[in-house]
């Protein structure tokens, strides 16, 4: 007879939380004193882990000991004040609290019926974010468009490409597949994120049919070149389908001219998706909003990641659509075991129809707790503060004899290089990274190496930036 040893009482959970909390608080507090990069050899962590799972229960103390001794040394400190690599990935404590509450509720938000609270809080959080960021009314709750939380920007662009593909083929791509995708073409700039290339491959447009449009001298998509590429494709009997404009490119944060691109897309009935994965957060700040949301009213879809700069613990990616129908038409399926009266009455949102997967996490909770506990004004203030820190780095580079800006500073991202060439720039990157206080990564602009300083970790302060300048 089973002893039901798998069950846990709320009291046992509370005792476990108390024990784990000790580790969590210590971990959160020591980001400044640890090396930012994990100094381990490949396989070193795995070698300390048993090959098979335990058959019998182990005490939590043993688990927490191994978290500290085996896992912790292999963790990269994205939360460190010296974190300036790639982009920030902040997990604000208020959002962690929200995530914990969401985990306890164990919701599955695939249908309204499977979790009315998960569905309705999500819809309202997208509306809160839309208003806080000054995004246009075409994305509003209650209209023909609306918002959804995706796991990542990669999933968001894939979903929008599928919708765009079906809009052009009148659903034939989903119904029939194969030849229905013939002749479809997508567009993005040479500086656009690699997730677009992945998505065109997955959705059947094909990687060879993604046109990488050249950029101007500050790495923004050249709208005239886009117009010419589309004109040529149409003349050749091809079918332009979707264009992705980037607001804040991964390399140097360039902001594509969305309004001009929208004009070109409109001429050919092409779906315009805006990828503002990192820079979107800056729209919270009135000072930076206009450059981030410019042209958004003319986009079919618009996406940003609160899990980057804004502080929502990974994962959380907000996607808005001006018209949700093409996405839902492409993603909707109706298996008998999910049928229910609310769906059939057509009165509710079933978010399973807004992306690839069926099951979905209760991500809105962490946004709700973050927005209520921290407040929009404080998050806007954080953006302004990080931009002001980036201005310090920018000025330092401008005044330095051996360094130069590799691109204009974009918000809190500075790209720089050594005037002596790539080998010297690599030496600068290595020296900044080597003592373990700072993490910075690179990009390539015009075939030349550049070092990226992506400021935005919640803990970064002015003395960290002064120390970075000193190091540079
Ligand atoms: N788009 C841009 C501009 C990015 O910089 C990134 C990642 O850094 C992505 C998309 C992909 O984001 P995700 O990891 O959420 O798929």
Tab-separated table of C-alpha atoms and ligand atoms in Angstrom:
chain	number	residue	atom	x	y	z
A	1	UNK	CA	0.000	0.000	0.000
A	2	UNK	CA	1.338	3.455	-0.929
A	3	UNK	CA	2.432	5.736	1.910
A	4	UNK	CA	1.797	8.811	-0.330
A	5	UNK	CA	5.251	10.099	0.495
A	6	UNK	CA	5.108	12.378	-2.566
A	7	UNK	CA	2.621	14.690	-0.888
A	8	UNK	CA	3.665	17.863	0.924
A	9	UNK	CA	1.611	19.713	3.455
A	10	UNK	CA	1.454	23.522	3.302
A	11	UNK	CA	3.421	23.497	6.579
A	12	UNK	CA	6.199	21.399	5.049
A	13	UNK	CA	6.257	23.797	2.077
A	14	UNK	CA	6.550	26.762	4.447
A	15	UNK	CA	9.468	25.123	6.251
A	16	UNK	CA	11.165	24.467	2.910
A	17	UNK	CA	10.655	28.059	1.788
A	18	UNK	CA	12.259	29.273	4.994
A	19	UNK	CA	15.310	27.087	4.413
A	20	UNK	CA	15.603	28.013	0.734
A	21	UNK	CA	15.081	31.686	1.531
A	22	UNK	CA	18.308	31.786	3.450
A	23	UNK	CA	20.228	30.708	0.342
A	24	UNK	CA	18.242	33.052	-1.921
A	25	UNK	CA	18.860	36.128	0.204
A	26	UNK	CA	22.559	35.371	0.532
A	27	UNK	CA	22.832	34.768	-3.225
A	28	UNK	CA	21.035	38.000	-4.107
A	29	UNK	CA	23.298	39.917	-1.765
A	30	UNK	CA	26.675	38.742	-2.981
A	31	UNK	CA	26.585	39.528	-6.705
A	32	UNK	CA	29.162	42.267	-6.200
A	33	UNK	CA	31.732	40.044	-4.595
A	34	UNK	CA	31.678	37.130	-7.054
A	35	UNK	CA	33.239	36.772	-10.477
A	36	UNK	CA	30.676	37.676	-13.147
A	37	UNK	CA	31.612	34.818	-15.474
A	38	UNK	CA	31.510	31.201	-14.286
A	39	UNK	CA	35.084	29.961	-14.154
A	40	UNK	CA	34.488	26.270	-14.866
A	41	UNK	CA	35.682	23.747	-17.387
A	42	UNK	CA	33.132	22.077	-19.692
A	43	UNK	CA	31.788	18.941	-17.984
A	44	UNK	CA	33.018	19.961	-14.519
A	45	UNK	CA	29.525	20.551	-13.104
A	46	UNK	CA	28.041	17.439	-14.723
A	47	UNK	CA	30.883	15.364	-13.257
A	48	UNK	CA	29.638	16.225	-9.754
A	49	UNK	CA	26.063	15.148	-10.476
A	50	UNK	CA	24.912	11.517	-10.179
A	51	UNK	CA	23.914	9.876	-13.473
A	52	UNK	CA	20.575	8.642	-12.070
A	53	UNK	CA	17.927	10.296	-9.943
A	54	UNK	CA	17.545	9.224	-6.285
A	55	UNK	CA	14.888	6.613	-5.591
A	56	UNK	CA	14.393	7.796	-2.021
A	57	UNK	CA	13.780	11.263	-0.596
A	58	UNK	CA	16.742	13.411	0.368
A	59	UNK	CA	16.720	16.159	3.003
A	60	UNK	CA	16.380	19.701	1.686
A	61	UNK	CA	19.612	20.630	3.493
A	62	UNK	CA	21.474	18.235	1.185
A	63	UNK	CA	19.839	19.724	-1.889
A	64	UNK	CA	20.636	23.274	-0.792
A	65	UNK	CA	24.212	22.287	0.033
A	66	UNK	CA	24.632	21.015	-3.534
A	67	UNK	CA	23.004	24.138	-4.956
A	68	UNK	CA	25.661	26.115	-3.144
A	69	UNK	CA	28.632	23.843	-3.819
A	70	UNK	CA	27.917	22.441	-7.291
A	71	UNK	CA	25.486	24.783	-9.043
A	72	UNK	CA	26.421	28.192	-7.712
A	73	UNK	CA	30.010	28.178	-9.014
A	74	UNK	CA	28.596	27.464	-12.486
A	75	UNK	CA	26.172	30.380	-12.450
A	76	UNK	CA	26.871	33.473	-14.533
A	77	UNK	CA	26.006	36.604	-12.564
A	78	UNK	CA	23.591	38.389	-14.901
A	79	UNK	CA	22.526	40.243	-11.746
A	80	UNK	CA	25.988	41.709	-11.077
A	81	UNK	CA	26.568	45.469	-11.197
A	82	UNK	CA	29.321	44.792	-13.734
A	83	UNK	CA	26.968	42.956	-16.106
A	84	UNK	CA	27.209	44.671	-19.494
A	85	UNK	CA	27.286	41.634	-21.791
A	86	UNK	CA	24.660	40.881	-24.484
A	87	UNK	CA	21.600	42.582	-22.992
A	88	UNK	CA	20.423	42.756	-19.379
A	89	UNK	CA	18.177	39.976	-18.117
A	90	UNK	CA	16.863	41.399	-14.890
A	91	UNK	CA	14.813	39.411	-12.404
A	92	UNK	CA	13.465	42.144	-10.151
A	93	UNK	CA	12.629	40.831	-6.641
A	94	UNK	CA	9.019	42.010	-7.048
A	95	UNK	CA	8.651	39.964	-10.204
A	96	UNK	CA	10.250	36.948	-8.504
A	97	UNK	CA	7.558	37.227	-5.831
A	98	UNK	CA	4.919	37.257	-8.550
A	99	UNK	CA	6.497	34.235	-10.222
A	100	UNK	CA	6.470	32.362	-6.924
A	101	UNK	CA	2.785	33.135	-6.389
A	102	UNK	CA	2.063	31.994	-9.959
A	103	UNK	CA	3.951	28.731	-9.413
A	104	UNK	CA	1.979	27.996	-6.261
A	105	UNK	CA	-1.298	28.409	-8.148
A	106	UNK	CA	-0.174	25.850	-10.787
A	107	UNK	CA	-2.379	27.360	-13.466
A	108	UNK	CA	-2.598	26.195	-17.076
A	109	UNK	CA	-3.757	29.189	-19.049
A	110	UNK	CA	-4.388	27.495	-22.382
A	111	UNK	CA	-8.121	28.320	-22.344
A	112	UNK	CA	-10.195	30.897	-20.516
A	113	UNK	CA	-12.010	27.922	-18.971
A	114	UNK	CA	-8.753	26.345	-17.800
A	115	UNK	CA	-7.897	29.565	-15.899
A	116	UNK	CA	-10.104	32.654	-16.141
A	117	UNK	CA	-7.749	34.584	-13.836
A	118	UNK	CA	-4.632	33.766	-15.870
A	119	UNK	CA	-6.410	34.839	-19.058
A	120	UNK	CA	-8.033	38.019	-17.823
A	121	UNK	CA	-5.047	39.252	-15.808
A	122	UNK	CA	-2.871	38.724	-18.881
A	123	UNK	CA	-5.198	40.727	-21.110
A	124	UNK	CA	-5.239	43.560	-18.581
A	125	UNK	CA	-1.445	43.500	-18.091
A	126	UNK	CA	-0.959	43.920	-21.825
A	127	UNK	CA	-3.276	46.898	-21.636
A	128	UNK	CA	-1.368	48.340	-18.654
A	129	UNK	CA	1.880	47.957	-20.551
A	130	UNK	CA	0.421	49.431	-23.740
A	131	UNK	CA	-0.743	52.539	-21.879
A	132	UNK	CA	2.466	52.858	-19.846
A	133	UNK	CA	4.552	52.682	-23.034
A	134	UNK	CA	2.324	54.949	-25.125
A	135	UNK	CA	1.632	52.266	-27.704
A	136	UNK	CA	-1.210	53.053	-30.128
A	137	UNK	CA	-4.909	52.332	-29.681
A	138	UNK	CA	-4.888	49.739	-32.492
A	139	UNK	CA	-3.360	47.300	-29.987
A	140	UNK	CA	-5.886	48.033	-27.230
A	141	UNK	CA	-7.831	45.546	-25.174
A	142	UNK	CA	-11.361	45.250	-26.492
A	143	UNK	CA	-10.555	46.123	-30.112
A	144	UNK	CA	-9.936	43.810	-33.063
A	145	UNK	CA	-6.294	43.461	-32.025
A	146	UNK	CA	-4.928	42.884	-28.545
A	147	UNK	CA	-1.980	41.536	-26.638
A	148	UNK	CA	-0.565	38.248	-25.469
A	149	UNK	CA	2.483	37.181	-23.469
A	150	UNK	CA	4.795	34.899	-25.408
A	151	UNK	CA	7.772	33.118	-23.879
A	152	UNK	CA	10.379	34.894	-26.012
A	153	UNK	CA	10.783	37.342	-28.888
A	154	UNK	CA	11.813	34.349	-31.023
A	155	UNK	CA	8.411	32.722	-30.493
A	156	UNK	CA	6.669	36.052	-31.109
A	157	UNK	CA	8.299	36.565	-34.505
A	158	UNK	CA	7.586	32.956	-35.473
A	159	UNK	CA	3.899	33.358	-34.579
A	160	UNK	CA	3.681	36.576	-36.597
A	161	UNK	CA	5.433	35.050	-39.607
A	162	UNK	CA	2.941	32.179	-39.553
A	163	UNK	CA	0.067	34.677	-39.411
A	164	UNK	CA	1.582	36.781	-42.208
A	165	UNK	CA	2.179	33.676	-44.331
A	166	UNK	CA	-1.438	32.646	-43.915
A	167	UNK	CA	-2.726	36.120	-44.627
A	168	UNK	CA	-0.926	36.145	-47.979
A	169	UNK	CA	-1.912	32.587	-48.902
A	170	UNK	CA	-5.446	32.923	-47.570
A	171	UNK	CA	-4.813	30.071	-45.139
A	172	UNK	CA	-3.510	27.665	-47.796
A	173	UNK	CA	-0.066	27.480	-46.173
A	174	UNK	CA	-1.602	26.023	-43.011
A	175	UNK	CA	-4.233	23.923	-44.779
A	176	UNK	CA	-2.171	22.434	-47.575
A	177	UNK	CA	1.467	23.260	-46.708
A	178	UNK	CA	4.122	22.498	-49.335
A	179	UNK	CA	3.581	24.450	-52.552
A	180	UNK	CA	1.342	27.011	-50.869
A	181	UNK	CA	4.489	28.623	-49.465
A	182	UNK	CA	6.080	28.823	-52.902
A	183	UNK	CA	7.354	32.272	-53.793
A	184	UNK	CA	6.882	33.772	-50.322
A	185	UNK	CA	9.560	36.258	-49.325
A	186	UNK	CA	10.380	37.934	-45.991
A	187	UNK	CA	12.540	40.982	-45.240
A	188	UNK	CA	14.687	42.252	-42.376
A	189	UNK	CA	17.867	44.288	-42.187
A	190	UNK	CA	21.354	42.796	-42.133
A	191	UNK	CA	21.468	43.867	-38.464
A	192	UNK	CA	18.232	42.053	-37.523
A	193	UNK	CA	18.245	39.288	-34.930
A	194	UNK	CA	19.032	35.694	-35.905
A	195	UNK	CA	15.651	34.530	-34.549
A	196	UNK	CA	14.085	35.814	-37.787
A	197	UNK	CA	16.259	33.570	-39.918
A	198	UNK	CA	15.307	30.651	-37.690
A	199	UNK	CA	11.606	31.511	-37.896
A	200	UNK	CA	11.457	31.805	-41.707
A	201	UNK	CA	13.023	28.358	-41.896
A	202	UNK	CA	10.542	26.844	-39.452
A	203	UNK	CA	7.425	28.391	-40.978
A	204	UNK	CA	8.155	27.159	-44.490
A	205	UNK	CA	9.114	30.454	-46.133
A	206	UNK	CA	12.674	29.167	-46.184
A	207	UNK	CA	15.921	30.749	-45.063
A	208	UNK	CA	16.925	31.417	-48.675
A	209	UNK	CA	13.864	33.627	-49.005
A	210	UNK	CA	14.753	36.069	-46.257
A	211	UNK	CA	16.111	39.209	-47.911
A	212	UNK	CA	18.675	40.907	-45.695
A	213	UNK	CA	18.319	44.581	-46.539
A	214	UNK	CA	21.388	46.812	-46.242
A	215	UNK	CA	21.565	49.533	-43.616
A	216	UNK	CA	22.541	53.190	-43.682
A	217	UNK	CA	25.711	54.563	-42.102
A	218	UNK	CA	24.237	54.228	-38.600
A	219	UNK	CA	23.000	50.644	-39.092
A	220	UNK	CA	19.285	51.380	-39.654
A	221	UNK	CA	17.441	49.529	-42.391
A	222	UNK	CA	17.611	51.450	-45.670
A	223	UNK	CA	13.920	51.891	-46.572
A	224	UNK	CA	14.752	52.733	-50.198
A	225	UNK	CA	16.688	49.477	-50.525
A	226	UNK	CA	13.720	47.646	-49.005
A	227	UNK	CA	11.365	49.245	-51.541
A	228	UNK	CA	13.672	48.229	-54.378
A	229	UNK	CA	13.970	44.634	-53.112
A	230	UNK	CA	10.195	44.280	-52.862
A	231	UNK	CA	9.678	45.825	-56.286
A	232	UNK	CA	12.133	43.349	-57.811
A	233	UNK	CA	10.507	40.391	-56.051
A	234	UNK	CA	7.022	41.371	-57.196
A	235	UNK	CA	8.297	41.833	-60.759
A	236	UNK	CA	9.786	38.332	-60.578
A	237	UNK	CA	6.395	36.912	-59.606
A	238	UNK	CA	7.303	36.348	-55.964
A	239	UNK	CA	5.052	37.158	-53.001
A	240	UNK	CA	6.398	39.546	-50.344
A	241	UNK	CA	4.874	38.380	-47.114
A	242	UNK	CA	6.420	39.876	-43.978
A	243	UNK	CA	8.966	42.486	-43.011
A	244	UNK	CA	10.590	42.711	-39.578
A	245	UNK	CA	11.750	46.160	-38.487
A	246	UNK	CA	14.051	46.278	-35.474
A	247	UNK	CA	13.833	48.920	-32.775
A	248	UNK	CA	17.152	48.430	-31.018
A	249	UNK	CA	19.286	46.007	-33.010
A	250	UNK	CA	21.238	43.379	-31.100
A	251	UNK	CA	24.602	44.658	-32.307
A	252	UNK	CA	24.495	48.387	-31.685
A	253	UNK	CA	20.875	49.217	-30.807
A	254	UNK	CA	20.050	50.885	-34.144
A	255	UNK	CA	16.428	51.893	-34.580
A	256	UNK	CA	14.998	51.176	-38.015
A	257	UNK	CA	12.803	53.910	-39.587
A	258	UNK	CA	9.526	52.127	-38.857
A	259	UNK	CA	7.227	54.720	-40.473
A	260	UNK	CA	9.141	54.687	-43.763
A	261	UNK	CA	9.274	50.889	-43.705
A	262	UNK	CA	5.521	50.781	-43.017
A	263	UNK	CA	4.919	52.885	-46.103
A	264	UNK	CA	6.819	50.389	-48.259
A	265	UNK	CA	4.995	47.440	-46.665
A	266	UNK	CA	1.608	49.076	-47.229
A	267	UNK	CA	2.244	49.348	-50.982
A	268	UNK	CA	2.619	45.582	-51.231
A	269	UNK	CA	0.227	44.438	-48.486
A	270	UNK	CA	3.153	43.109	-46.451
A	271	UNK	CA	2.823	42.315	-42.723
A	272	UNK	CA	5.039	44.608	-40.654
A	273	UNK	CA	6.358	43.142	-37.406
A	274	UNK	CA	8.373	45.356	-35.039
A	275	UNK	CA	11.013	43.638	-32.918
A	276	UNK	CA	11.756	45.935	-29.971
A	277	UNK	CA	12.939	43.057	-27.772
A	278	UNK	CA	15.454	45.092	-25.779
A	279	UNK	CA	14.698	48.757	-26.513
A	280	UNK	CA	10.945	48.477	-25.909
A	281	UNK	CA	11.433	49.026	-22.171
A	282	UNK	CA	12.687	52.551	-22.898
A	283	UNK	CA	9.168	53.530	-24.000
A	284	UNK	CA	8.276	53.603	-20.285
A	285	UNK	CA	10.306	56.797	-20.081
A	286	UNK	CA	8.626	59.889	-21.547
A	287	UNK	CA	12.076	61.131	-22.604
A	288	UNK	CA	12.783	58.134	-24.812
A	289	UNK	CA	9.280	56.984	-25.770
A	290	UNK	CA	8.879	58.742	-29.105
A	291	UNK	CA	11.894	57.168	-30.771
A	292	UNK	CA	10.859	53.700	-29.572
A	293	UNK	CA	7.176	53.737	-30.529
A	294	UNK	CA	7.478	55.855	-33.703
A	295	UNK	CA	5.500	54.208	-36.486
A	296	UNK	CA	3.955	51.580	-34.178
A	297	UNK	CA	0.450	52.590	-35.257
A	298	UNK	CA	1.287	51.349	-38.753
A	299	UNK	CA	2.621	47.956	-37.672
A	300	UNK	CA	0.654	44.705	-37.756
A	301	UNK	CA	2.485	43.419	-34.696
A	302	UNK	CA	4.824	44.871	-32.079
A	303	UNK	CA	6.914	42.973	-29.564
A	304	UNK	CA	9.241	43.608	-26.614
A	305	UNK	CA	10.758	41.554	-23.805
A	306	UNK	CA	10.037	42.699	-20.246
A	307	UNK	CA	12.466	39.889	-19.339
A	308	UNK	CA	15.391	41.903	-20.637
A	309	UNK	CA	15.743	45.403	-19.237
A	310	UNK	CA	12.406	45.902	-17.467
A	311	UNK	CA	12.900	43.349	-14.700
A	312	UNK	CA	10.290	40.641	-15.334
A	313	UNK	CA	11.983	37.378	-14.439
A	314	UNK	CA	12.635	35.267	-17.556
A	315	UNK	CA	10.503	34.462	-19.524
A	316	UNK	CA	8.094	37.186	-20.556
A	317	UNK	CA	7.656	38.701	-24.013
A	318	UNK	CA	4.748	41.066	-24.773
A	319	UNK	CA	3.259	40.886	-28.261
A	320	UNK	CA	0.527	43.149	-29.583
A	321	UNK	CA	-1.449	42.680	-32.785
A	322	UNK	CA	-3.442	45.301	-34.658
A	323	UNK	CA	-5.765	42.533	-35.890
A	324	UNK	CA	-5.648	39.221	-34.044
A	325	UNK	CA	-7.692	37.300	-36.621
A	326	UNK	CA	-4.905	36.121	-38.956
A	327	UNK	CA	-2.912	34.792	-35.989
A	328	UNK	CA	-5.887	33.009	-34.476
A	329	UNK	CA	-6.965	31.602	-37.843
A	330	UNK	CA	-3.481	30.171	-38.327
A	331	UNK	CA	-3.034	28.807	-34.774
A	332	UNK	CA	-6.538	27.689	-33.847
A	333	UNK	CA	-7.402	24.017	-33.537
A	334	UNK	CA	-10.432	22.553	-31.884
A	335	UNK	CA	-9.870	19.077	-30.416
A	336	UNK	CA	-12.953	17.585	-28.849
A	337	UNK	CA	-11.372	17.255	-25.409
A	338	UNK	CA	-10.896	21.027	-25.104
A	339	UNK	CA	-14.388	22.036	-26.187
A	340	UNK	CA	-16.296	24.080	-23.639
A	341	UNK	CA	-19.255	26.403	-23.500
A	342	UNK	CA	-17.281	29.634	-22.963
A	343	UNK	CA	-15.218	29.041	-26.114
A	344	UNK	CA	-18.302	28.053	-28.074
A	345	UNK	CA	-20.152	31.185	-26.987
A	346	UNK	CA	-17.234	33.193	-28.440
A	347	UNK	CA	-17.132	35.427	-25.376
A	348	UNK	CA	-13.635	34.735	-24.141
A	349	UNK	CA	-9.994	34.776	-25.165
A	350	UNK	CA	-8.356	31.365	-25.428
A	351	UNK	CA	-4.657	32.186	-25.538
A	352	UNK	CA	-3.743	28.722	-26.856
A	353	UNK	CA	-4.760	30.189	-30.240
A	354	UNK	CA	-2.156	32.974	-30.037
A	355	UNK	CA	1.035	30.940	-30.212
A	356	UNK	CA	2.575	27.555	-30.977
A	357	UNK	CA	2.216	25.714	-27.676
A	358	UNK	CA	-0.972	24.659	-25.945
A	359	UNK	CA	-0.080	24.808	-22.241
A	360	UNK	CA	1.037	28.154	-20.906
A	361	UNK	CA	2.470	29.618	-17.728
A	362	UNK	CA	0.813	32.278	-15.585
A	363	UNK	CA	3.307	34.958	-16.605
A	364	UNK	CA	0.966	37.887	-16.057
A	365	UNK	CA	1.300	37.465	-12.302
A	366	UNK	CA	4.941	38.560	-12.237
A	367	UNK	CA	4.132	41.596	-14.368
A	368	UNK	CA	1.235	42.476	-12.080
A	369	UNK	CA	3.289	42.259	-8.897
A	370	UNK	CA	6.230	44.093	-10.498
A	371	UNK	CA	4.068	46.923	-11.848
A	372	UNK	CA	2.126	47.322	-8.606
A	373	UNK	CA	5.026	47.038	-6.176
A	374	UNK	CA	7.660	48.956	-8.134
A	375	UNK	CA	5.416	51.242	-10.154
A	376	UNK	CA	5.733	52.559	-13.693
A	377	UNK	CA	7.453	55.793	-12.580
A	378	UNK	CA	10.284	53.939	-10.863
A	379	UNK	CA	10.809	51.718	-13.908
A	380	UNK	CA	10.895	54.819	-16.128
A	381	UNK	CA	13.399	56.329	-13.714
A	382	UNK	CA	15.550	53.202	-14.000
A	383	UNK	CA	15.624	53.608	-17.788
A	384	UNK	CA	16.696	57.253	-17.488
A	385	UNK	CA	19.377	56.353	-14.936
A	386	UNK	CA	20.865	53.622	-17.126
A	387	UNK	CA	20.896	55.951	-20.144
A	388	UNK	CA	22.727	58.571	-18.071
A	389	UNK	CA	25.341	55.930	-17.113
A	390	UNK	CA	25.798	55.063	-20.791
A	391	UNK	CA	26.370	58.757	-21.508
A	392	UNK	CA	29.301	58.675	-19.069
A	393	UNK	CA	30.869	55.792	-21.021
A	394	UNK	CA	30.142	57.572	-24.308
A	395	UNK	CA	31.917	60.746	-23.110
A	396	UNK	CA	34.846	58.721	-21.813
A	397	UNK	CA	35.276	57.020	-25.199
A	398	UNK	CA	34.993	60.320	-27.055
A	399	UNK	CA	37.746	61.841	-24.893
A	400	UNK	CA	40.044	58.829	-25.075
A	401	UNK	CA	42.939	58.954	-27.560
A	402	UNK	CA	42.858	55.272	-28.457
A	403	UNK	CA	39.124	54.537	-28.361
A	404	UNK	CA	36.280	55.572	-30.644
A	405	UNK	CA	32.548	54.970	-30.861
A	406	UNK	CA	31.790	52.176	-33.322
A	407	UNK	CA	28.195	53.412	-33.649
A	408	UNK	CA	26.166	56.213	-32.098
A	409	UNK	CA	25.172	55.381	-28.503
A	410	UNK	CA	21.670	53.933	-28.460
A	411	UNK	CA	19.854	54.417	-25.141
A	412	UNK	CA	21.994	52.487	-22.619
A	413	UNK	CA	24.145	50.665	-25.181
A	414	UNK	CA	27.587	51.918	-26.177
A	415	UNK	CA	29.655	50.240	-28.904
A	416	UNK	CA	33.313	51.126	-29.006
A	417	UNK	CA	36.521	50.007	-30.604
A	418	UNK	CA	40.261	50.595	-30.380
A	419	UNK	CA	41.516	52.833	-33.161
A	420	UNK	CA	44.370	50.354	-33.703
A	421	UNK	CA	42.128	47.673	-35.217
A	422	UNK	CA	40.444	44.372	-34.320
A	423	UNK	CA	43.369	42.791	-32.461
A	424	UNK	CA	43.614	45.816	-30.184
A	425	UNK	CA	39.846	45.895	-29.696
A	426	UNK	CA	39.930	42.229	-28.712
A	427	UNK	CA	42.628	43.045	-26.177
A	428	UNK	CA	40.390	45.754	-24.694
A	429	UNK	CA	37.479	43.297	-24.436
A	430	UNK	CA	39.686	40.661	-22.828
A	431	UNK	CA	41.134	43.127	-20.329
A	432	UNK	CA	37.719	44.441	-19.329
A	433	UNK	CA	36.453	40.893	-18.810
A	434	UNK	CA	39.504	39.377	-17.161
A	435	UNK	CA	39.388	40.384	-13.494
A	436	UNK	CA	35.802	39.103	-13.140
A	437	UNK	CA	34.155	42.375	-12.133
A	438	UNK	CA	32.804	43.201	-15.603
A	439	UNK	CA	31.194	41.255	-18.407
A	440	UNK	CA	31.168	42.775	-21.878
A	441	UNK	CA	30.643	41.095	-25.238
A	442	UNK	CA	31.301	42.027	-28.851
A	443	UNK	CA	29.603	42.620	-32.178
A	444	UNK	CA	30.829	43.145	-35.716
A	445	UNK	CA	29.877	46.340	-37.526
A	446	UNK	CA	31.035	46.919	-41.104
A	447	UNK	CA	33.302	43.887	-40.766
A	448	UNK	CA	35.102	45.451	-37.807
A	449	UNK	CA	35.059	44.179	-34.253
A	450	UNK	CA	33.393	46.331	-31.603
A	451	UNK	CA	32.956	45.991	-27.865
A	452	UNK	CA	29.421	46.362	-26.553
A	453	UNK	CA	28.746	47.969	-23.185
A	454	UNK	CA	25.079	47.145	-22.535
A	455	UNK	CA	24.174	48.901	-19.307
A	456	UNK	CA	20.928	47.903	-17.629
A	457	UNK	CA	21.488	45.510	-14.723
A	458	UNK	CA	19.352	46.760	-11.830
A	459	UNK	CA	22.358	46.804	-9.498
A	460	UNK	CA	24.694	48.852	-11.717
A	461	UNK	CA	25.684	52.172	-10.160
A	462	UNK	CA	27.780	55.175	-11.076
A	463	UNK	CA	30.880	53.890	-9.269
A	464	UNK	CA	30.726	50.721	-11.370
A	465	UNK	CA	30.702	52.840	-14.509
A	466	UNK	CA	33.585	54.959	-13.259
A	467	UNK	CA	35.529	51.765	-12.529
A	468	UNK	CA	34.717	50.505	-16.022
A	469	UNK	CA	36.009	53.738	-17.575
A	470	UNK	CA	39.133	53.404	-15.497
A	471	UNK	CA	39.572	49.845	-16.737
A	472	UNK	CA	39.043	50.944	-20.352
B	1	LIG	N1	15.378	40.452	-31.054
B	1	LIG	C1	16.398	41.194	-30.593
B	1	LIG	C2	16.609	42.564	-31.160
B	1	LIG	C3	17.241	40.685	-29.613
B	1	LIG	O1	18.285	41.419	-29.192
B	1	LIG	C4	17.001	39.387	-29.104
B	1	LIG	C5	17.881	38.833	-28.060
B	1	LIG	O2	18.743	39.444	-27.528
B	1	LIG	C6	15.938	38.662	-29.617
B	1	LIG	C7	15.148	39.216	-30.597
B	1	LIG	C8	15.640	37.269	-29.137
B	1	LIG	O3	15.076	37.334	-27.867
B	1	LIG	P1	14.522	36.019	-27.147
B	1	LIG	O4	15.662	35.438	-26.399
B	1	LIG	O5	13.431	36.538	-26.252
B	1	LIG	O6	13.992	35.111	-28.192
